[in-house]
PDB file of C-alpha atoms in Angstrom:
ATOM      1  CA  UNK A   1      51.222  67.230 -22.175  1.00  0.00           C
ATOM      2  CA  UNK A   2      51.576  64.662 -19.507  1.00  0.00           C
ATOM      3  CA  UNK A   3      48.898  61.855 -18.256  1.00  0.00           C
ATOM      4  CA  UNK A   4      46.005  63.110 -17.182  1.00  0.00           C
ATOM      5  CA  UNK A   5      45.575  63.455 -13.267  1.00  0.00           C
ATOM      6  CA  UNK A   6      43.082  61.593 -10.929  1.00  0.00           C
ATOM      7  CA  UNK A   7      40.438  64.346 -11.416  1.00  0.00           C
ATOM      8  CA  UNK A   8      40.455  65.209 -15.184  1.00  0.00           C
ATOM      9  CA  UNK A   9      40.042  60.788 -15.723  1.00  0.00           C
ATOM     10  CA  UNK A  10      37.597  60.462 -13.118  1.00  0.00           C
ATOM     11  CA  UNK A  11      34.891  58.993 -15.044  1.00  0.00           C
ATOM     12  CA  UNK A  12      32.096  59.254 -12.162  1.00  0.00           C
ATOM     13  CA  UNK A  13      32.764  61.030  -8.965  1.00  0.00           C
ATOM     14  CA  UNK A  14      31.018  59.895  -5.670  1.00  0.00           C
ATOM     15  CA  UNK A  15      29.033  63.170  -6.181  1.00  0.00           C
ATOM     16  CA  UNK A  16      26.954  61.840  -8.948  1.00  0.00           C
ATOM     17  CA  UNK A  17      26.051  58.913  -6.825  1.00  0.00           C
ATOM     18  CA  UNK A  18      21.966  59.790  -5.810  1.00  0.00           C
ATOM     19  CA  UNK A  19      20.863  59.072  -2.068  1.00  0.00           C
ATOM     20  CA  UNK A  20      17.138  58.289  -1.958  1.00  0.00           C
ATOM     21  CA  UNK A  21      16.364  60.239   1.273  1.00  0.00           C
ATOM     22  CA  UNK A  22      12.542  59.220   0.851  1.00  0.00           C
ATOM     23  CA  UNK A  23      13.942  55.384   1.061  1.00  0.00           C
ATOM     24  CA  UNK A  24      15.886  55.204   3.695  1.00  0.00           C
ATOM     25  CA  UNK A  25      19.033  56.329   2.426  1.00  0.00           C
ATOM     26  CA  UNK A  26      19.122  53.550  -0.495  1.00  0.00           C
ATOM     27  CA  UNK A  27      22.556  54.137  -2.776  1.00  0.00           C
ATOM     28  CA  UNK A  28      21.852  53.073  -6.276  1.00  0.00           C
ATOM     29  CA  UNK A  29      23.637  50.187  -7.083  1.00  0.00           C
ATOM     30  CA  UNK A  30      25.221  50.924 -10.660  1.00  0.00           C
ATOM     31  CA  UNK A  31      26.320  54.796  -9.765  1.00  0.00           C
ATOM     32  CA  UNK A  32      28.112  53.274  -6.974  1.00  0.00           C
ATOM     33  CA  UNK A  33      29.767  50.662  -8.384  1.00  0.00           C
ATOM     34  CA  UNK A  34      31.058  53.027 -11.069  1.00  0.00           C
ATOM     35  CA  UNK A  35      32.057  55.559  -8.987  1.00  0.00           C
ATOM     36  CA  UNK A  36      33.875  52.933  -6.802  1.00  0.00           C
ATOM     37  CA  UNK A  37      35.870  51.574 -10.406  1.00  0.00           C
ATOM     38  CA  UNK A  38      36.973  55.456 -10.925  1.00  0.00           C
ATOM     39  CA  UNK A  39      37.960  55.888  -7.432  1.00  0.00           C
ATOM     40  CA  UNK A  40      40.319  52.451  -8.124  1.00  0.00           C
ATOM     41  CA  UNK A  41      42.336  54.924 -10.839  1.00  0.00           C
ATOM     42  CA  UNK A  42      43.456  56.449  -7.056  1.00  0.00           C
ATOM     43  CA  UNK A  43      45.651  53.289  -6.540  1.00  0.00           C
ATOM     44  CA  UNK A  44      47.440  53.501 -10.230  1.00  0.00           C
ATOM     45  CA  UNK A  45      48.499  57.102  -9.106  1.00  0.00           C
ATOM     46  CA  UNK A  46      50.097  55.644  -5.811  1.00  0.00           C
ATOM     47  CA  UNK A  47      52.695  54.039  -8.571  1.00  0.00           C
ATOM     48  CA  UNK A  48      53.660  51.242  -7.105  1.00  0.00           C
ATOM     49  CA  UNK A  49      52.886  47.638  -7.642  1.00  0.00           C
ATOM     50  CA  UNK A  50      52.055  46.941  -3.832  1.00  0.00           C
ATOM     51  CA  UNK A  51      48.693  48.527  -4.303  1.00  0.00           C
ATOM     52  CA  UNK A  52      47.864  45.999  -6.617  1.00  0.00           C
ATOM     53  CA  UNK A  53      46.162  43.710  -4.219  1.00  0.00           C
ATOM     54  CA  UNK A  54      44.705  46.510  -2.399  1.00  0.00           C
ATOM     55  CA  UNK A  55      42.887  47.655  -6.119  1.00  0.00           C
ATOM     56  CA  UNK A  56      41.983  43.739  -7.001  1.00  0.00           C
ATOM     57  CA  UNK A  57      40.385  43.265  -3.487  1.00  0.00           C
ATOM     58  CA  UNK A  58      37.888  46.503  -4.518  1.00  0.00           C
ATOM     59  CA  UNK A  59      37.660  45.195  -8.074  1.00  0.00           C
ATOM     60  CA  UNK A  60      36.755  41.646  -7.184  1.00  0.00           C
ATOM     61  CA  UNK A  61      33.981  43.247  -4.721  1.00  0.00           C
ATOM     62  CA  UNK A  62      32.765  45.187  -7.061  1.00  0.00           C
ATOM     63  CA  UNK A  63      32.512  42.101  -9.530  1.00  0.00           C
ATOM     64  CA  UNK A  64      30.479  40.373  -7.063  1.00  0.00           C
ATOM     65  CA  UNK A  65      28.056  42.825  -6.480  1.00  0.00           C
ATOM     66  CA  UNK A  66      27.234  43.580 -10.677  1.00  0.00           C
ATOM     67  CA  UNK A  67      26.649  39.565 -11.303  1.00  0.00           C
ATOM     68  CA  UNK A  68      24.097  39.852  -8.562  1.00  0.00           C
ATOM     69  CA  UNK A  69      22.294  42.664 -10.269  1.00  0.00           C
ATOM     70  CA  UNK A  70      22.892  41.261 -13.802  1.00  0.00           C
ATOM     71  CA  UNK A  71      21.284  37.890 -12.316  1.00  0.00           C
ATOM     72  CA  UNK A  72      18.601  39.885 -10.587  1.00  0.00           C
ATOM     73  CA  UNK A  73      18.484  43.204 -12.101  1.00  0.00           C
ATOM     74  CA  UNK A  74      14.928  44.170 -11.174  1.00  0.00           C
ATOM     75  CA  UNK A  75      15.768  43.452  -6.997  1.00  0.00           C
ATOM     76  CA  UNK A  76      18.773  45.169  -7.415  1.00  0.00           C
ATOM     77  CA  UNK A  77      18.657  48.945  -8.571  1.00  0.00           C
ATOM     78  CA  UNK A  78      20.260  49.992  -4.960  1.00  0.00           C
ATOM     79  CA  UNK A  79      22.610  48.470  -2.830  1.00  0.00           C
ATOM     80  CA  UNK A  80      20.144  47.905   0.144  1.00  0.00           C
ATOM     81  CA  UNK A  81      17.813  46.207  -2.021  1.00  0.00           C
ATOM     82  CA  UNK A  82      20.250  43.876  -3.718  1.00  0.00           C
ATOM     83  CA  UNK A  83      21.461  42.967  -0.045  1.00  0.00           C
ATOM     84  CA  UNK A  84      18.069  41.828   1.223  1.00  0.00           C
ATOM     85  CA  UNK A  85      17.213  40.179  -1.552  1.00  0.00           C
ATOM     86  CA  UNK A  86      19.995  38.227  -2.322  1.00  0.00           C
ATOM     87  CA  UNK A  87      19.992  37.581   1.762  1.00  0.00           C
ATOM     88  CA  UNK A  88      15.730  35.895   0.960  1.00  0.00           C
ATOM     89  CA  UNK A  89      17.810  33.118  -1.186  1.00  0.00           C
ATOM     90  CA  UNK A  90      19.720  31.576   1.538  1.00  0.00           C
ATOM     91  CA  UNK A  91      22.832  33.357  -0.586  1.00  0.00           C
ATOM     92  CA  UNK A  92      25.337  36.380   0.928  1.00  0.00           C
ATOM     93  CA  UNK A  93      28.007  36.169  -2.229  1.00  0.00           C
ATOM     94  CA  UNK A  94      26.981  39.941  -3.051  1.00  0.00           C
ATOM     95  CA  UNK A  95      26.332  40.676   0.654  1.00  0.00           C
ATOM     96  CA  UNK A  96      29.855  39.607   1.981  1.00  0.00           C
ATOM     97  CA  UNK A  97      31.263  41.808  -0.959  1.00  0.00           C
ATOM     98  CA  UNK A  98      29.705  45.001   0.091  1.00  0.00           C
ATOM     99  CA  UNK A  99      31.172  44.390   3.371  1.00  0.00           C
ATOM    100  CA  UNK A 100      34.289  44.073   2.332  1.00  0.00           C
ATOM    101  CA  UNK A 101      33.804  46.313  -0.135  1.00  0.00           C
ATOM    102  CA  UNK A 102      32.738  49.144   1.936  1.00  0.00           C
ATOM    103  CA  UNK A 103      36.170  48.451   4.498  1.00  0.00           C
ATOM    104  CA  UNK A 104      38.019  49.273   2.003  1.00  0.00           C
ATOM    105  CA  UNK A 105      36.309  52.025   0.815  1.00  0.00           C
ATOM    106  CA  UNK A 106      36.358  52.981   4.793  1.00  0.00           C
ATOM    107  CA  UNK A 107      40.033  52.329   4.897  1.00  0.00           C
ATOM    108  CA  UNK A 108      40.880  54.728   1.495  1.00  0.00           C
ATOM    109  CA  UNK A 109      38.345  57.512   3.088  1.00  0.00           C
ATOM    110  CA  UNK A 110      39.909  57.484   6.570  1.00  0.00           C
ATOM    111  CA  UNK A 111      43.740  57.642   4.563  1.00  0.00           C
ATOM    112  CA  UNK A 112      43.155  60.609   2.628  1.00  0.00           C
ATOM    113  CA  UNK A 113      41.054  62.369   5.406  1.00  0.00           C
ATOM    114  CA  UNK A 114      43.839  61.584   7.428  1.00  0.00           C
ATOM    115  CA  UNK A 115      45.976  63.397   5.554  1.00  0.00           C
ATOM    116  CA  UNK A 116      44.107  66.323   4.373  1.00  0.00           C
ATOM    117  CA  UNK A 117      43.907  67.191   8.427  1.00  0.00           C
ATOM    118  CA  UNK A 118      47.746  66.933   9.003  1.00  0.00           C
ATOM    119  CA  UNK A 119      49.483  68.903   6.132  1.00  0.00           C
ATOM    120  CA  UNK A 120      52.708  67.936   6.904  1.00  0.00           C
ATOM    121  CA  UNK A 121      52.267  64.207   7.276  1.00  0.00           C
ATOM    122  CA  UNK A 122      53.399  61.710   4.632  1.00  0.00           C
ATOM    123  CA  UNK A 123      50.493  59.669   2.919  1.00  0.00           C
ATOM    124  CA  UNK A 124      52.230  56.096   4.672  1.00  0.00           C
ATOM    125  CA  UNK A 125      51.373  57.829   8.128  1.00  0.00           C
ATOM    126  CA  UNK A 126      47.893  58.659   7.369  1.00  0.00           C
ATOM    127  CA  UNK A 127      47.252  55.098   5.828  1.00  0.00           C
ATOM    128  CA  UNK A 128      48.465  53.284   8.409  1.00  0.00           C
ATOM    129  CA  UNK A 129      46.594  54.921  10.991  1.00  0.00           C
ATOM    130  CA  UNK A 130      43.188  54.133   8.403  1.00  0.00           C
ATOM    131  CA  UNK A 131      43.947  50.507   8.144  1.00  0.00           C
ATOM    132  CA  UNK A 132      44.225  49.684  12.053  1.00  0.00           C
ATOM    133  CA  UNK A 133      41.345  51.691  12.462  1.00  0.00           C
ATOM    134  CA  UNK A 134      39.345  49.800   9.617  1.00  0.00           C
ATOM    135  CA  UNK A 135      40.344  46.501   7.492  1.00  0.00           C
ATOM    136  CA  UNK A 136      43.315  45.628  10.270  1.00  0.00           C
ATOM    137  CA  UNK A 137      41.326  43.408  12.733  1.00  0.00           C
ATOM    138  CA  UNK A 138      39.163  41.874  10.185  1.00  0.00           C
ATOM    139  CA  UNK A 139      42.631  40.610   7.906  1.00  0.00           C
ATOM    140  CA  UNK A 140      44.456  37.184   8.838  1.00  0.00           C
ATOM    141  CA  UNK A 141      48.076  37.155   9.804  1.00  0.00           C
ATOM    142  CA  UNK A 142      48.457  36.001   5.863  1.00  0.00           C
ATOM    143  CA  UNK A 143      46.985  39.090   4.447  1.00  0.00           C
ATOM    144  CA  UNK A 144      48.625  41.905   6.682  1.00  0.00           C
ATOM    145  CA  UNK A 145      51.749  41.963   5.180  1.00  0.00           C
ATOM    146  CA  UNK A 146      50.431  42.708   1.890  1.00  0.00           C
ATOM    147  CA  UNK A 147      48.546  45.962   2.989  1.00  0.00           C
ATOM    148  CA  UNK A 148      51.425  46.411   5.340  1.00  0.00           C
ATOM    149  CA  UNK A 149      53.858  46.290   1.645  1.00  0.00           C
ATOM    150  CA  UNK A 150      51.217  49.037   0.332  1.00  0.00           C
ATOM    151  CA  UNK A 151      51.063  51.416   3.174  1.00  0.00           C
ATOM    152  CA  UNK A 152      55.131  51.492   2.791  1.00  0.00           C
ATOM    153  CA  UNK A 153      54.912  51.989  -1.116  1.00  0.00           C
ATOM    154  CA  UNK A 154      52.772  55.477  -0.631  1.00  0.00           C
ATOM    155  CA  UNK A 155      54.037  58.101  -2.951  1.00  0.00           C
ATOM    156  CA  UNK A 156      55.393  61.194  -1.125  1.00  0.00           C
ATOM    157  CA  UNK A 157      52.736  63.793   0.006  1.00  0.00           C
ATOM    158  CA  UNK A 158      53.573  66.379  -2.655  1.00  0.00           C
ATOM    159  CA  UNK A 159      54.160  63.665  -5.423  1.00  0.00           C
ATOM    160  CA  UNK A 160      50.487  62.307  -4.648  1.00  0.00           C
ATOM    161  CA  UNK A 161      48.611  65.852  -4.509  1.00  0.00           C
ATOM    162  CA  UNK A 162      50.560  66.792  -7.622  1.00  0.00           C
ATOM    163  CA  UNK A 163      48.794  64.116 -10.009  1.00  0.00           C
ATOM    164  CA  UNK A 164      45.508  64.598  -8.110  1.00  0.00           C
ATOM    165  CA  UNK A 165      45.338  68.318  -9.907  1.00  0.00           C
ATOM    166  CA  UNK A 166      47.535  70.256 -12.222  1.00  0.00           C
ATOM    167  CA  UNK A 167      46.670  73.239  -9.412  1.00  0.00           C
ATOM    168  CA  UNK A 168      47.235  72.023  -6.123  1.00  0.00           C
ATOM    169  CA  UNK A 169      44.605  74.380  -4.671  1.00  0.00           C
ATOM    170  CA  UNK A 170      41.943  73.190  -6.627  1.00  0.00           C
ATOM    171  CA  UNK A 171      42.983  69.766  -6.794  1.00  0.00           C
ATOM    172  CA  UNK A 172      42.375  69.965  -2.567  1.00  0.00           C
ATOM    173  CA  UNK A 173      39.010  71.280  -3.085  1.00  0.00           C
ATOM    174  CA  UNK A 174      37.948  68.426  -5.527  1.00  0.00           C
ATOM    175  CA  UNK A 175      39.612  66.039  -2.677  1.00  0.00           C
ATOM    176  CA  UNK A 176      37.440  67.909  -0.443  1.00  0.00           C
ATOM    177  CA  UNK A 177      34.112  67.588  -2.468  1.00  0.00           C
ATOM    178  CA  UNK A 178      34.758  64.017  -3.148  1.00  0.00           C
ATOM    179  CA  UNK A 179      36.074  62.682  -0.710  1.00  0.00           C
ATOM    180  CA  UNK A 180      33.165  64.049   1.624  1.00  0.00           C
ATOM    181  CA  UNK A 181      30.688  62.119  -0.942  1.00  0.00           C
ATOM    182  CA  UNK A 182      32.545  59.411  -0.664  1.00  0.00           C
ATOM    183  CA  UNK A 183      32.546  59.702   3.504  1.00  0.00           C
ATOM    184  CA  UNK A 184      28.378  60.308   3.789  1.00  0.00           C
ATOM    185  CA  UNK A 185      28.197  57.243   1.869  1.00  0.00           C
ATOM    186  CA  UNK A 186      30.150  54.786   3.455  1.00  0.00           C
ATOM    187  CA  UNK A 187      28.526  56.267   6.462  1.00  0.00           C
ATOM    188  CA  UNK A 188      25.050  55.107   5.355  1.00  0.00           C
ATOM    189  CA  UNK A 189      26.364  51.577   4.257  1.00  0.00           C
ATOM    190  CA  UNK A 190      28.450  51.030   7.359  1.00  0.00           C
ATOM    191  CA  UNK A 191      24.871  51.986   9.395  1.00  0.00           C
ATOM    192  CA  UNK A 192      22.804  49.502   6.813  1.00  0.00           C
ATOM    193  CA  UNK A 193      25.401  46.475   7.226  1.00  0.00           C
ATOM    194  CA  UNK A 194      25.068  47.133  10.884  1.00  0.00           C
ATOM    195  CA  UNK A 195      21.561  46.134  11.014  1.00  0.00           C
ATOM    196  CA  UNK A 196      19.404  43.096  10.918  1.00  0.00           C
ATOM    197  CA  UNK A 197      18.593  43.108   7.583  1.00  0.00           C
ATOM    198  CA  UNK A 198      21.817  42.987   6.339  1.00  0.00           C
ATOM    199  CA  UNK A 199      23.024  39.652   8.088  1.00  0.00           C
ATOM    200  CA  UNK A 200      23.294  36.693   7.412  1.00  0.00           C
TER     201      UNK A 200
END
C-alpha cells in the first residue's frame, strides 16, 4: 500500500472549523489554526522542494498566532478576538500574521479553484493566475522569485489529483467540500482585516 493521500491524512478539514453566526462571523482560533497545519500537508504532495518557503511562510504565521493565544488564552478563543485584543496592547505580531496568513491561504484557495474550473489546465497556470491576483503586489522584488520557483515546480494536473484521492471522482468532491470551507472562511477574514478594528 502506498502513502496515504491528502484526504485520508487530513487531520482537520476546514469543515470542522465552527463559524459563530450569532458573533459576527468569529472563526475559532485553535480549529483554524489546525485546519490551516493539515491543509500545509497540500504543499508536501506538490513534491518539490520550491514549496518549501511557500509551507514555512504559513507555518511561521500560524506560529505567531498560537503564542498569542498561549500568552493570552482567555482573549483569544477566535481569531477576531485575538486580533482586537492583541491590537488594545499597542502590539500587531499576531495581527500582521493573520494577514499574511490569510494571503496565502487566499492565494492556495484561488489556485485550486482555478483549476477545478478549467479541467484541462496544468496546476502552474492556475497558480500563477492566484498569486498576481493575491500575495503578488504585496511581495518585494526579493521574494517573487521564490513563489515564482514554486508556481514552476507544480506537479502535473493528473499527478496532483491522483494523491488527493485513490478515486479521482471522489477525491474532486472532497476538493469541492473543502475547498469551499476553506473559501467562506477566508471570505469572512479578508472582510474582518478590512475593517477598523483590525488595523493597526
Amino acid at each position: 500500500m502506498g502513502s496515504p493521500t491528502f484526504f485520508q491524512a487530513l487531520k482537520k478539514s476546514f469543515t470542522d472549523v465552527p463559524i459563530e453566526a450569532s458573533e459576527d462571523n468569529a472563526i475559532l482560533t485553535t480549529d483554524f489554526l489546525e485546519a490551516t497545519e493539515s491543509l500545509c500537508g497540500l504543499f508536501d504532495i506538490m513534491g518539490s522542494v520550491a514549496f518549501t518557503p511557500v509551507k514555512n511562510d504559513m507555518l511561521g504565521n500560524v506560529k505567531k498566532l498560537r503564542d498569542r493565544q498561549l500568552a493570552s488564552p482567555a482573549e483569544s478563543s477566535t481569531l477576531q478576538s485575538l486580533v482586537v485584543n492583541e491590537l488594545k496592547t499597542k502590539k500587531h505580531t499576531a495581527a500582521e500574521g493573520l494577514l499574511w496568513l490569510t494571503r496565502g491561504l487566499d492565494f492556495t484557495a484561488q489556485g485550486l479553484r482555478h483549476n477545478l474550473w478549467n479541467t484541462s489546465e496544468e496546476l502552474s497556470v492556475s497558480f500563477r493566475h492566484a498569486y498576481g491576483n493575491t500575495l503578488k503586489p504585496h511581495h518585494s522584488f526579493l521574494i517573487k522569485p521564490i513563489f515564482a520557483a514554486a508556481m514552476s515546480a507544480t506537479p502535473y494536473r493528473k499527478d496532483f489529483y491522483a494523491k488527493l484521492d485513490d478515486d479521482p471522482v471522489q477525491g474532486k468532491q472532497e476538493m469541492e467540500k473543502w475547498l469551499g470551507a476553506l473559501e467562506e472562511r477566508v471570505t469572512i477574514l479578508k472582510g474582518f482585516l478590512g475593517t477598523r478594528a483590525a488595523k493597526w
